[in-house]
Amino acid sequence: MKEFQMYLNPAHAVNSFKIRTGISDKLSNAFLSFSKRMYEEGYYFIADKYLNGENLLILNRSRGAESNFFVFIRSKKKDELEIFFSNPLFDPKVKKENLIVKRIIKENEDLENKFLFTILVIKEHSKIKPIDEYWGNLHSHIGTIHGERVWDDGITEDRNWLLQSLLWHHDFHALTSHNWPHNEERLNFLKNRCDAANITFIPGWENTTTIHDRVKSPHILVLCDSIETAMQAKYEFLSKKLEDDKGETVTPILSGVPGPIQRHLSYLKHLHNSGKAALFIAHPSSQNQGIDILDPELRKYISDAEGYDILFNFADGVEQFNFKELDSKEVSLLYIMRMIENELGIRFDELNHMAINYYVGEIAKKHGLYVLANQDDHYQPSIESGLLSDYSFGHNKLILSIATFEYFKKQKRKFNSSEFVKAIIHKKFIFEDEKGRREEQFSLSPVAAVSIDNDNGKIELYENRKPSVLEKIRSWLASEPSYYWNIAKLQFKYWFADKNQKKEIRNELEKAKAYNLKIDDKK
């Protein structure tokens, strides 16, 4: 069972913070009084050095089953603190400058009243997120874990990946790197950081489901019930792509396991039927060529009926909102427009990929499938950068039944990754309490800060979430050059890889050989 990490005594947290930041005695004393009041309100300071770093303290309201609400305290100067958190209200009327609620506390002010008012502001905003409503992201990428470069096309530093998740009050977070779930040490490092903040970490990967090309083939999200399952899948299945048909090693990124597609579908279904992995169709339509099940190029290799079957009869759900497709161009694909018209009775001549995914999601709901809202993020800025994360665009919302919530509340914990995955597979939470075996319904639905016009099929991000021209430039400079340089290196097999990355692959190949020998021994 995961355990969150907390300072039992707020004085210990404040003293540690004072030593790290050098804030004045007067400000420190007033801050301690504020902290004691927050503890009385049920909050606590997270005791994780990696998350806190040099100049942060983080409060959370959840000591168990209750959903998270995080408050950050940052030292700006020796005589100045900044207290901030994200506004949980998804309303287009909220001013952009109020999406991150900030309170500046200066030593030369009326400290007691400033802190008291800050407590009131926190309490009012925290009420907006119900304690039995859980938010999270189920499709993300990363660049480093514990300071080491990993095999993924993400460039996010792990601490930014974690802190942005806290800033936007997440309760669960999945890592879905391309065709590779990383190793146990790295996954456990992320899990331990998430556990410290009472966030459920879900290991997994984004599977390139090879039809013809091992890069340009549809993506399926695989959410594993445990790190053990992720490792099993790596050695049983994913490691097979490390050797191509000529015996030459290829980079374990972007490329999937060799086909045929049935090889992929049967293995993923095996994991699913064993209760070990939930499956979602990622971005059914995408501006990136070849990576979505509705791509016109793939119709050369699979029929419309086969594509339809994979889309609506194979997985647990589809990605209805993939925010990377917000600004994609409109396309006129007759077979997609015909499907939308036949299933929903709405006729369009053309739609962009964001809108296509939305309407595919509406069809999926008619088939009894879950639909998701995901960032598919490859870059997350520092929470101190002033840039608005795309985690502000939306999330997946999970609501438990009263009985399920009370079950976890008695155990003083949230659901773990195994319970989460099995609930999705079975479409219910299954547990035992004093009344015996219980099967309880739950809801998993997307929340997206967008307006939808069904007359013309336009989907627009709320104005308060749209980046300004300057913010776009800053974000581009911070992410795009690094992203494409990383992609370039990854596409040249191992030539530009770090020594540690090359060593990792050699080790993984040896582990895979040993693992497969053990399987043969059992036969």
Coordinates of C-alpha atoms in Angstrom, one line a residue, residues 137-430:
N137 CA -3.8 12.7 -16.9
L138 CA -3.6 9.3 -18.7
H139 CA -1.3 10.2 -21.6
S140 CA 2.1 11.9 -21.1
H141 CA 5.8 11.7 -22.0
I142 CA 9.0 12.5 -20.2
G143 CA 12.6 13.4 -20.9
T144 CA 14.5 12.6 -17.8
I145 CA 14.0 10.6 -14.6
H146 CA 16.1 11.3 -11.6
G147 CA 18.5 13.3 -13.7
E148 CA 19.0 10.7 -16.4
R149 CA 18.0 10.9 -20.0
V150 CA 15.4 8.2 -20.9
W151 CA 14.2 6.6 -24.1
D152 CA 11.2 8.8 -25.0
D153 CA 10.5 11.7 -27.3
G154 CA 9.4 13.8 -24.3
I155 CA 11.8 16.5 -23.1
T156 CA 10.1 17.3 -19.7
E157 CA 12.3 17.2 -16.6
D158 CA 10.7 14.8 -14.2
R159 CA 10.4 17.4 -11.4
N160 CA 8.4 19.7 -13.7
W161 CA 6.3 16.7 -14.8
L162 CA 5.5 16.0 -11.1
L163 CA 5.1 19.6 -9.9
Q164 CA 2.8 20.6 -12.8
S165 CA 0.6 17.6 -11.8
L166 CA 0.5 18.9 -8.3
L167 CA -0.2 22.4 -9.4
W168 CA -3.3 21.3 -11.2
H169 CA -4.5 19.1 -8.3
H170 CA -4.1 15.7 -10.0
D171 CA -4.9 12.5 -8.1
F172 CA -3.6 10.1 -10.7
H173 CA -1.0 10.4 -13.4
A174 CA 0.1 7.9 -16.1
L175 CA 3.4 7.8 -17.9
T176 CA 3.0 6.5 -21.4
S177 CA 6.4 6.7 -23.2
H178 CA 6.6 5.3 -26.7
N179 CA 6.9 1.5 -26.8
W180 CA 9.0 1.4 -23.6
P181 CA 8.0 1.5 -20.0
H182 CA 11.6 2.2 -18.7
N183 CA 13.1 0.2 -15.9
E184 CA 11.9 -0.7 -12.4
E185 CA 14.3 1.8 -10.7
R186 CA 13.0 4.7 -12.7
L187 CA 9.4 3.8 -12.4
N188 CA 9.7 3.2 -8.6
F189 CA 11.4 6.6 -8.3
L190 CA 8.4 8.3 -10.0
K191 CA 6.0 6.2 -8.0
N192 CA 7.6 7.1 -4.7
R193 CA 7.4 10.8 -5.6
C194 CA 3.8 10.4 -6.5
D195 CA 3.1 8.4 -3.4
A196 CA 4.6 11.2 -1.3
A197 CA 2.0 13.5 -2.7
N198 CA -0.9 11.0 -2.5
I199 CA -1.1 10.7 -6.3
T200 CA -1.7 7.3 -7.9
F201 CA 1.1 6.6 -10.4
I202 CA 0.1 4.4 -13.3
P203 CA 2.9 2.9 -15.4
G204 CA 2.3 2.1 -19.0
W205 CA 3.3 2.9 -22.6
E206 CA 2.0 4.2 -25.9
N207 CA 2.1 1.2 -28.3
T208 CA 2.9 1.7 -31.9
T209 CA 0.6 -1.0 -33.3
T210 CA 2.5 -2.0 -36.4
I211 CA 0.4 -2.5 -39.5
H212 CA 3.0 -1.9 -42.2
D213 CA 5.5 0.6 -40.9
R214 CA 7.0 0.3 -37.4
V215 CA 6.8 4.1 -36.9
K216 CA 3.7 5.1 -38.9
S217 CA 1.1 2.9 -37.3
P218 CA -1.8 3.6 -34.9
H219 CA -1.1 4.3 -31.2
I220 CA -2.8 2.5 -28.4
L221 CA -2.4 3.6 -24.7
V222 CA -1.6 0.7 -22.4
L223 CA -2.2 1.4 -18.7
C224 CA -0.6 -1.3 -16.5
D225 CA -1.9 -2.4 -13.2
S226 CA 1.6 -2.4 -11.7
I227 CA 5.3 -1.9 -12.4
E228 CA 5.7 -5.7 -12.4
T229 CA 3.2 -5.9 -15.3
A230 CA 5.1 -3.2 -17.2
M231 CA 8.3 -5.1 -16.8
Q232 CA 6.6 -8.4 -17.9
A233 CA 5.3 -6.7 -21.0
K234 CA 8.7 -5.2 -21.8
Y235 CA 10.5 -8.6 -21.6
E236 CA 7.8 -10.7 -23.2
F237 CA 6.8 -8.3 -26.0
L238 CA 8.4 -4.8 -26.3
S239 CA 12.0 -6.0 -26.2
K240 CA 11.4 -7.9 -29.4
K241 CA 11.8 -4.7 -31.3
L242 CA 15.4 -4.3 -30.1
E243 CA 16.4 -6.7 -32.9
D244 CA 15.1 -6.2 -36.4
D245 CA 14.9 -8.8 -39.1
K246 CA 18.6 -8.4 -39.9
G247 CA 19.7 -8.7 -36.3
E248 CA 20.6 -5.0 -36.1
T249 CA 19.7 -3.2 -33.0
V250 CA 17.3 -0.3 -33.6
T251 CA 16.5 2.5 -31.2
P252 CA 13.8 1.6 -28.7
I253 CA 11.8 4.7 -29.4
L254 CA 9.2 5.6 -31.9
S255 CA 9.4 2.2 -33.6
G256 CA 7.1 -0.5 -32.5
V257 CA 7.4 -4.3 -32.3
P258 CA 7.4 -5.8 -35.8
G259 CA 4.0 -6.8 -37.1
P260 CA 1.7 -8.2 -38.2
I261 CA -0.9 -6.2 -36.4
Q262 CA -2.6 -9.3 -35.0
R263 CA 0.6 -10.0 -33.0
H264 CA 0.0 -6.7 -31.2
L265 CA -3.7 -6.9 -30.8
S266 CA -3.5 -10.5 -29.4
Y267 CA -0.8 -9.6 -26.9
L268 CA -2.5 -6.4 -25.7
K269 CA -5.8 -8.3 -25.4
H270 CA -4.1 -11.0 -23.4
L271 CA -2.9 -8.4 -20.9
H272 CA -6.4 -6.9 -20.8
N273 CA -8.2 -10.2 -20.3
S274 CA -5.8 -11.1 -17.5
G275 CA -6.8 -7.9 -15.7
K276 CA -3.3 -6.4 -16.1
A277 CA -3.8 -3.5 -18.5
A278 CA -6.5 -1.1 -19.6
L279 CA -6.5 -0.1 -23.2
F280 CA -7.4 3.2 -25.0
I281 CA -7.2 4.3 -28.6
A282 CA -5.0 7.3 -28.7
H283 CA -5.8 10.3 -30.9
P284 CA -8.1 8.4 -33.4
S285 CA -7.3 11.2 -35.9
S286 CA -4.1 13.1 -35.9
Q287 CA -2.1 15.7 -37.9
N288 CA 0.9 13.5 -37.6
Q289 CA 0.9 11.1 -40.5
G290 CA 0.3 7.4 -40.0
I291 CA -0.1 7.3 -36.2
D292 CA -3.9 7.2 -35.9
I293 CA -6.4 4.5 -36.8
L294 CA -8.3 6.8 -39.1
D295 CA -5.3 7.9 -41.2
P296 CA -6.1 7.6 -44.9
E297 CA -2.7 6.0 -45.7
L298 CA -3.5 3.0 -43.5
R299 CA -6.6 2.1 -45.6
K300 CA -4.2 0.5 -48.0
Y301 CA -3.6 -2.2 -45.4
I302 CA -6.7 -2.5 -43.3
S303 CA -10.3 -2.2 -44.4
D304 CA -12.8 0.4 -43.0
A305 CA -14.5 -2.4 -41.2
E306 CA -11.3 -3.6 -39.5
G307 CA -10.5 0.0 -38.5
Y308 CA -14.0 0.5 -37.1
D309 CA -13.7 -2.8 -35.1
I310 CA -10.4 -1.7 -33.5
L311 CA -11.8 1.7 -32.8
F312 CA -15.0 0.7 -31.1
N313 CA -14.7 -3.0 -30.2
F314 CA -11.1 -3.6 -29.1
A315 CA -10.2 -1.2 -26.3
D316 CA -11.9 0.2 -23.1
G317 CA -12.2 3.6 -24.7
V318 CA -10.9 6.3 -26.9
E319 CA -9.1 9.6 -26.5
Q320 CA -11.9 12.1 -27.3
F321 CA -9.8 15.2 -26.5
N322 CA -6.1 15.2 -27.4
F323 CA -5.0 18.8 -26.9
K324 CA -2.1 18.6 -29.3
E325 CA -4.7 18.6 -32.1
L326 CA -6.3 22.0 -31.1
D327 CA -4.8 24.0 -33.9
S328 CA -4.7 21.2 -36.5
K329 CA -5.9 22.0 -40.1
E330 CA -9.3 20.9 -41.4
V331 CA -9.5 17.9 -43.6
S332 CA -12.2 16.5 -45.8
L333 CA -12.1 12.7 -45.5
L334 CA -15.3 11.2 -46.8
Y335 CA -15.2 7.9 -44.9
I336 CA -14.9 9.8 -41.6
M337 CA -17.6 12.3 -42.4
R338 CA -19.9 9.4 -43.5
M339 CA -19.3 7.6 -40.2
I340 CA -20.1 10.6 -38.2
E341 CA -23.3 11.3 -40.2
N342 CA -24.4 7.6 -40.0
E343 CA -23.7 7.3 -36.2
L344 CA -24.7 10.7 -35.0
G345 CA -26.9 12.2 -37.7
I346 CA -24.6 15.3 -38.0
R347 CA -23.2 16.2 -41.4
F348 CA -19.9 18.0 -42.0
D349 CA -17.9 18.6 -45.2
E350 CA -14.7 19.0 -43.2
L351 CA -13.4 19.0 -39.7
N352 CA -10.0 19.4 -38.0
H353 CA -8.5 16.5 -36.1
M354 CA -9.6 17.9 -32.7
A355 CA -13.2 17.9 -33.9
I356 CA -13.0 14.5 -35.5
N357 CA -11.7 13.0 -32.2
Y358 CA -14.6 14.7 -30.4
Y359 CA -17.2 13.2 -32.6
V360 CA -15.5 9.8 -32.6
G361 CA -15.7 10.1 -28.8
E362 CA -19.5 10.7 -29.0
I363 CA -19.8 7.6 -31.1
A364 CA -17.6 5.7 -28.6
K365 CA -20.0 6.7 -25.8
K366 CA -22.9 5.1 -27.7
H367 CA -20.9 1.9 -27.8
G368 CA -20.5 2.0 -24.0
L369 CA -16.8 3.0 -24.0
Y370 CA -15.0 5.5 -21.8
V371 CA -13.7 8.7 -23.4
L372 CA -10.7 10.6 -22.2
A373 CA -9.2 14.2 -22.2
N374 CA -5.4 14.1 -22.4
Q375 CA -2.5 16.4 -23.0
D376 CA -0.2 13.9 -24.7
D377 CA 2.3 16.3 -23.3
H378 CA 6.0 16.1 -24.3
Y379 CA 7.1 19.4 -22.5
Q380 CA 6.1 20.8 -19.2
P381 CA 7.5 24.1 -18.1
S382 CA 8.8 24.9 -14.6
I383 CA 6.1 26.1 -12.3
E384 CA 8.3 29.2 -11.8
S385 CA 8.5 30.0 -15.5
G386 CA 5.2 32.0 -15.7
L387 CA 4.1 29.8 -18.6
L388 CA 0.7 28.2 -18.4
S389 CA 0.9 24.4 -18.6
D390 CA -1.4 22.6 -21.0
Y391 CA -2.5 20.7 -17.9
S392 CA -4.8 23.8 -17.5
F393 CA -6.7 22.7 -20.6
G394 CA -8.4 19.8 -19.0
H395 CA -8.2 16.4 -17.3
N396 CA -10.0 13.1 -16.7
K397 CA -12.5 13.1 -13.9
L398 CA -13.3 10.0 -11.8
I399 CA -16.2 10.0 -9.4
L400 CA -16.7 7.1 -6.9
S401 CA -19.9 5.8 -5.5
I402 CA -20.6 6.7 -1.8
A403 CA -19.9 3.1 -0.8
T404 CA -16.5 3.0 -2.7
F405 CA -15.4 6.3 -1.3
E406 CA -16.3 5.1 2.3
Y407 CA -14.3 1.9 1.7
F408 CA -11.2 3.8 0.8
K409 CA -11.8 6.4 3.5
K410 CA -11.8 3.7 6.1
Q411 CA -8.5 2.4 4.8
K412 CA -7.2 6.0 4.7
R413 CA -5.9 5.7 1.2
K414 CA -6.8 6.2 -2.5
F415 CA -7.2 3.5 -5.1
N416 CA -3.9 2.0 -6.3
S417 CA -3.0 1.5 -10.0
S418 CA -4.2 -2.2 -9.9
E419 CA -7.6 -1.2 -8.5
F420 CA -7.9 1.7 -11.0
V421 CA -7.0 -0.5 -14.0
K422 CA -9.3 -3.4 -13.0
A423 CA -12.2 -0.9 -12.4
I424 CA -11.8 0.3 -16.0
I425 CA -11.7 -3.2 -17.4
H426 CA -14.7 -4.4 -15.4
K427 CA -16.5 -1.0 -15.5
K428 CA -16.9 -1.2 -11.7
F429 CA -14.9 -1.1 -8.5
I430 CA -14.8 -4.6 -6.9

